Coordinates of C-alpha atoms in Angstrom, one line a residue:
M58 CA 129.0 160.4 258.6
S59 CA 127.0 161.0 261.8
K60 CA 126.4 158.2 264.3
P61 CA 122.9 156.7 265.0
K62 CA 121.4 158.0 268.2
L63 CA 120.9 156.0 271.4
F64 CA 118.7 157.4 274.2
L65 CA 119.4 156.3 277.8
T66 CA 116.5 157.4 280.0
R67 CA 118.9 157.7 283.0
D68 CA 122.6 158.8 283.1
D69 CA 123.6 156.6 286.1
Y70 CA 123.9 153.1 284.6
S71 CA 127.1 151.4 285.6
R72 CA 129.8 152.3 283.1
V73 CA 130.8 148.7 282.4
P74 CA 133.2 148.0 279.4
A75 CA 130.3 147.4 277.0
F76 CA 129.3 151.0 277.4
E77 CA 132.6 152.0 275.7
I78 CA 131.4 150.1 272.7
L79 CA 128.1 151.9 272.8
G80 CA 130.0 155.2 272.8
E81 CA 131.8 154.2 269.7
M82 CA 128.6 153.0 267.9
F83 CA 126.2 155.7 268.9
D84 CA 125.7 159.4 269.7
I85 CA 124.4 158.9 273.2
I86 CA 121.6 161.1 274.6
T87 CA 120.7 160.9 278.3
Y88 CA 118.4 162.3 281.0
P89 CA 119.8 163.1 284.4
A90 CA 118.7 160.7 287.1
S91 CA 119.0 163.5 289.6
E92 CA 115.9 165.1 288.0
G93 CA 113.8 162.0 288.9
Q94 CA 111.4 160.3 286.5
I95 CA 111.6 161.7 283.0
P96 CA 108.4 163.5 282.0
R97 CA 106.6 161.8 279.2
D98 CA 106.8 164.8 276.8
I99 CA 110.5 165.0 277.3
F100 CA 110.9 161.3 276.9
I101 CA 109.1 161.5 273.5
E102 CA 111.1 164.5 272.5
K103 CA 114.5 163.0 273.3
L104 CA 113.5 159.6 271.6
R105 CA 112.5 161.2 268.4
G106 CA 114.9 160.2 265.6
C107 CA 116.8 157.7 267.8
S108 CA 117.8 154.3 266.6
A109 CA 118.1 152.6 270.0
L110 CA 116.6 153.0 273.5
L111 CA 117.7 151.8 276.9
C112 CA 114.8 152.4 279.4
T113 CA 113.6 151.3 282.8
S114 CA 110.4 149.8 284.1
R115 CA 109.1 153.3 284.7
D116 CA 109.3 154.3 281.1
R117 CA 106.2 153.3 279.2
V118 CA 106.7 152.6 275.5
D119 CA 103.3 152.5 273.8
K120 CA 101.8 153.3 270.5
Q121 CA 101.9 157.1 271.0
V122 CA 105.6 156.9 271.9
L123 CA 106.4 154.7 268.9
D124 CA 104.3 156.9 266.5
E125 CA 106.2 160.0 267.5
S126 CA 109.7 158.5 267.8
G127 CA 110.0 158.2 264.0
E128 CA 111.1 155.3 261.8
N129 CA 114.7 155.1 262.9
L130 CA 114.1 153.1 266.1
K131 CA 115.5 149.6 265.6
V132 CA 116.2 148.2 269.1
I133 CA 114.8 148.7 272.6
T134 CA 116.1 147.0 275.8
T135 CA 114.8 147.5 279.3
F136 CA 116.9 147.6 282.4
S137 CA 114.4 145.2 284.2
V138 CA 113.1 141.7 284.4
G139 CA 109.5 142.8 283.9
Y140 CA 108.3 144.3 280.7
D141 CA 104.7 145.2 281.4
H142 CA 105.6 148.8 280.5
L143 CA 106.4 147.8 276.9
E144 CA 103.5 147.3 274.4
L145 CA 105.3 144.4 272.8
H146 CA 102.7 143.8 270.1
E147 CA 103.0 147.5 268.9
I148 CA 106.8 147.3 269.1
K149 CA 107.2 144.0 267.3
A150 CA 104.7 145.0 264.6
R151 CA 107.2 147.7 263.6
G152 CA 110.1 145.2 263.4
I153 CA 111.8 146.7 266.4
R154 CA 113.8 144.2 268.5
V155 CA 113.3 144.1 272.2
G156 CA 115.6 142.8 275.0
S157 CA 115.5 142.6 278.8
V158 CA 117.9 141.6 281.5
G159 CA 116.3 138.2 281.8
H160 CA 116.7 136.3 285.1
I161 CA 119.9 138.0 286.3
S162 CA 118.4 139.1 289.5
S163 CA 116.4 136.0 290.6
D164 CA 118.8 135.0 293.4
T165 CA 119.1 138.5 294.7
V166 CA 115.3 139.2 294.7
A167 CA 114.7 135.8 296.4
E168 CA 117.0 136.9 299.2
Y169 CA 115.1 140.1 299.5
N170 CA 111.8 138.2 299.7
I171 CA 113.1 136.3 302.7
G172 CA 114.4 139.5 304.3
L173 CA 111.1 141.3 303.9
A174 CA 109.2 138.3 305.3
I175 CA 111.4 138.3 308.4
A176 CA 111.3 142.1 308.8
V177 CA 107.5 142.1 308.9
S178 CA 106.8 138.9 310.8
R179 CA 109.4 139.6 313.5
R180 CA 108.3 143.2 313.8
F181 CA 111.6 145.0 313.0
Q182 CA 109.8 148.2 312.3
E183 CA 107.8 148.2 315.5
G184 CA 111.0 147.2 317.4
R185 CA 112.9 150.2 316.2
K186 CA 110.0 152.4 317.1
C187 CA 110.0 150.9 320.6
I188 CA 113.7 152.1 321.0
T189 CA 113.3 155.5 319.4
S190 CA 110.2 156.3 321.4
G191 CA 111.9 155.5 324.6
E192 CA 109.4 152.7 325.4
W193 CA 112.0 150.1 325.8
A194 CA 114.0 152.2 328.2
L195 CA 110.8 153.1 330.2
K196 CA 109.4 149.6 330.4
Q197 CA 112.6 147.6 330.3
T198 CA 110.9 145.1 328.1
H199 CA 110.5 144.3 324.4
I200 CA 107.8 143.4 321.9
I201 CA 106.1 140.1 322.8
G202 CA 102.9 139.1 321.2
P203 CA 100.9 136.0 320.1
N204 CA 101.1 137.1 316.5
I205 CA 104.9 137.1 316.2
M206 CA 106.0 134.1 314.2
G207 CA 109.0 132.7 312.3
L208 CA 109.4 130.8 309.1
K209 CA 110.2 127.5 310.8
G210 CA 107.2 125.2 310.7
A211 CA 105.2 127.7 308.6
T212 CA 103.1 127.0 305.5
V213 CA 104.3 129.2 302.7
G214 CA 102.5 130.1 299.5
I215 CA 104.3 131.3 296.4
V216 CA 102.1 133.0 293.8
G217 CA 103.8 132.1 290.5
L218 CA 106.7 129.6 290.6
G219 CA 108.8 131.2 287.9
N220 CA 112.6 131.9 288.3
I221 CA 112.2 134.2 291.3
G222 CA 109.5 132.1 292.9
L223 CA 111.6 128.9 292.5
E224 CA 114.7 130.6 294.0
T225 CA 112.6 131.8 296.9
A226 CA 111.3 128.3 297.5
K227 CA 114.9 126.9 297.5
L228 CA 115.9 129.4 300.2
L229 CA 112.8 128.7 302.3
K230 CA 113.7 125.0 302.6
A231 CA 116.8 126.1 304.7
F232 CA 114.4 127.8 307.1
K233 CA 112.6 124.5 307.8
V234 CA 109.2 125.6 306.6
S235 CA 106.6 122.8 307.0
K236 CA 104.9 123.1 303.6
I237 CA 105.3 125.1 300.3
L238 CA 102.2 125.8 298.2
Y239 CA 102.4 127.4 294.8
T240 CA 100.1 128.6 291.9
S241 CA 100.9 128.0 288.3
R242 CA 99.3 127.1 285.0
R243 CA 100.8 123.6 285.4
V244 CA 102.7 121.4 287.7
K245 CA 106.3 122.4 287.9
E246 CA 108.9 119.6 288.0
E247 CA 111.2 121.9 289.9
G248 CA 108.5 122.5 292.5
T249 CA 107.8 118.8 292.8
A250 CA 111.5 118.2 293.4
L251 CA 111.3 120.6 296.4
G252 CA 108.2 119.0 297.7
A253 CA 106.0 122.0 296.8
Q254 CA 102.3 121.5 296.0
L255 CA 100.3 123.1 293.2
V256 CA 97.0 124.5 294.5
P257 CA 94.4 127.0 293.4
L258 CA 95.0 130.6 294.4
D259 CA 92.2 130.8 297.0
T260 CA 93.5 127.6 298.7
L261 CA 97.0 129.1 298.9
C262 CA 95.6 132.3 300.4
A263 CA 93.5 130.5 303.0
E264 CA 96.2 128.1 304.1
S265 CA 99.5 130.1 304.0
D266 CA 101.2 131.8 306.9
F267 CA 103.5 133.6 304.5
I268 CA 102.5 134.6 300.9
F269 CA 105.1 135.6 298.3
V270 CA 103.8 137.3 295.1
T271 CA 106.4 136.6 292.4
C272 CA 104.4 136.4 289.2
A273 CA 104.6 138.7 286.2
L274 CA 102.0 141.5 285.8
T275 CA 99.8 141.0 282.7
K276 CA 96.2 141.7 281.8
D277 CA 95.2 138.4 283.4
T278 CA 97.1 138.9 286.6
E279 CA 96.2 142.6 287.3
Q280 CA 94.8 142.8 290.9
L281 CA 95.2 139.0 291.1
I282 CA 95.2 139.4 294.9
G283 CA 92.0 141.3 295.6
R284 CA 89.4 141.7 298.4
K285 CA 88.2 138.1 298.1
Q286 CA 91.8 136.7 298.5
F287 CA 92.5 139.1 301.4
S288 CA 89.4 137.9 303.2
L289 CA 90.5 134.3 302.9
M290 CA 93.9 135.0 304.6
K291 CA 94.7 134.2 308.2
P292 CA 94.6 137.2 310.5
T293 CA 98.3 136.5 311.1
A294 CA 99.2 136.1 307.4
I295 CA 102.3 138.0 306.1
L296 CA 102.1 139.1 302.4
V297 CA 105.3 139.9 300.5
N298 CA 105.3 141.5 297.0
T299 CA 108.5 142.3 295.1
S300 CA 107.0 141.9 291.6
R301 CA 104.6 144.6 290.6
G302 CA 102.2 146.8 292.6
G303 CA 99.4 146.2 290.1
L304 CA 99.2 142.5 291.2
L305 CA 97.4 143.7 294.3
D306 CA 94.2 145.6 295.0
Q307 CA 96.2 148.1 297.0
E308 CA 93.1 150.0 298.4
A309 CA 91.8 146.7 299.8
L310 CA 95.3 145.9 301.2
V311 CA 95.4 149.2 303.1
E312 CA 92.0 148.4 304.6
F313 CA 92.9 144.9 305.7
L314 CA 96.2 146.0 307.2
K315 CA 94.7 149.0 309.0
D316 CA 92.0 146.8 310.5
K317 CA 94.5 144.1 311.4
K318 CA 92.6 141.6 309.3
I319 CA 95.9 140.2 308.1
G320 CA 99.2 140.2 310.0
G321 CA 101.3 142.4 307.8
A322 CA 102.9 143.2 304.5
G323 CA 106.3 143.7 303.0
L324 CA 106.2 145.7 299.8
D325 CA 109.1 146.6 297.5
V326 CA 106.6 147.6 294.7
M327 CA 103.4 149.7 295.0
I328 CA 101.2 152.1 293.1
P329 CA 102.2 154.8 292.3
E330 CA 106.0 154.7 292.3
P331 CA 107.5 156.7 293.8
L332 CA 105.0 156.4 296.7
P333 CA 104.0 159.7 298.2
A334 CA 105.3 160.2 301.8
D335 CA 101.8 160.8 303.0
H336 CA 100.3 157.7 301.5
P337 CA 98.2 155.5 303.8
L338 CA 100.6 152.6 303.5
V339 CA 103.4 154.7 305.0
Q340 CA 101.4 155.3 308.1
L341 CA 101.0 151.6 309.0
D342 CA 103.3 149.9 311.5
N343 CA 102.5 146.4 310.1
C344 CA 103.7 147.4 306.6
V345 CA 107.4 147.5 305.7
L346 CA 108.1 149.5 302.5
T347 CA 111.2 149.7 300.4
P348 CA 111.7 151.8 297.2
H349 CA 111.8 149.1 294.5
T350 CA 115.3 148.0 295.5
S351 CA 115.0 144.2 295.6
S352 CA 117.7 143.7 293.0
A353 CA 119.8 146.7 293.9
T354 CA 123.2 145.1 294.7
K355 CA 126.3 146.4 292.9
A356 CA 127.0 143.1 291.4
V357 CA 123.5 142.7 289.9
R358 CA 123.4 146.3 288.8
D359 CA 126.8 146.0 286.9
E360 CA 125.6 142.7 285.3
K361 CA 122.3 144.4 284.2
S362 CA 124.2 147.3 282.7
S363 CA 126.5 144.9 280.8
T364 CA 123.6 142.8 279.6
S365 CA 121.6 145.9 278.5
A366 CA 124.5 147.3 276.6
E367 CA 125.2 144.0 274.9
N368 CA 121.5 143.7 274.0
I369 CA 121.6 147.1 272.3
I370 CA 124.9 146.3 270.5
R371 CA 123.8 142.9 269.2
G372 CA 120.2 143.9 268.5
Y373 CA 121.3 146.8 266.4
K374 CA 123.8 144.7 264.5
G375 CA 121.2 142.0 263.8
E376 CA 122.9 139.4 266.1
P377 CA 121.2 137.3 268.7
M378 CA 120.6 139.4 271.9
I379 CA 121.4 138.0 275.3
Y380 CA 117.8 138.1 276.4
E381 CA 115.3 138.8 273.7
L382 CA 111.5 139.2 274.2

């Protein structure tokens, strides 16, 4: 009797022990990561007739994909915390179970948030340019400016005090920030315990020296930080986004950075991904860009692989998944 089919949209997931079980349960189909993002038509073609799918945040699963995949599909898990690429109502309406990696990477992303904030505010990118251009050798000096600031004594705003936002706030306390503001639908007890204050978004944007965007992307939060919010920010404000590019009005961000209307930005997520090398954001000295790697440590990647595999195994067997949406 032939095995059910499992489609992995990449072939470079960490081969943790749970993958051996997947190999025993399923006939595994993959797409080579060396080829880049899988084209949509090939994605649909390879998924057709499969019983299980392990995808990434770049693989959109919508009504068209589900219609063309056939009736065998029983379980989907995404190798990500976010799931805005999955049309959950369409998936669940067909009785398909859905899993994610949950909050595995919260600590690691929080570390990255702090790293990006420091890299932007302390002008790491401009400092390197000062060396490579020969300016440091020529002038025997270094970058000094009124707009360079540290976290100590700063007012920090966190947009969305979920798991990543909360872990970021905990780390910020060690840097002796003066005040932590946050946005949320309600007061968070964990935030209160840290001395953080719930405020409206516009207040957060106007008062913060550093702004960390850590909320999920939904229809309600798309372009949550727009032209109005940028206009409220201090001319020295540093914006960090490791959540989703769609949370920002990116066109407005480019304008405000280019005109030095805000101090700088650190972005691990953007639109589109991958970002073209000639994109306007790439040309800006006050914008530090990284290629969606905020959770990319070996330990986290291995744990995400293990959780994803277990989600597939348990979901297909009808057992509780580790993280089910």
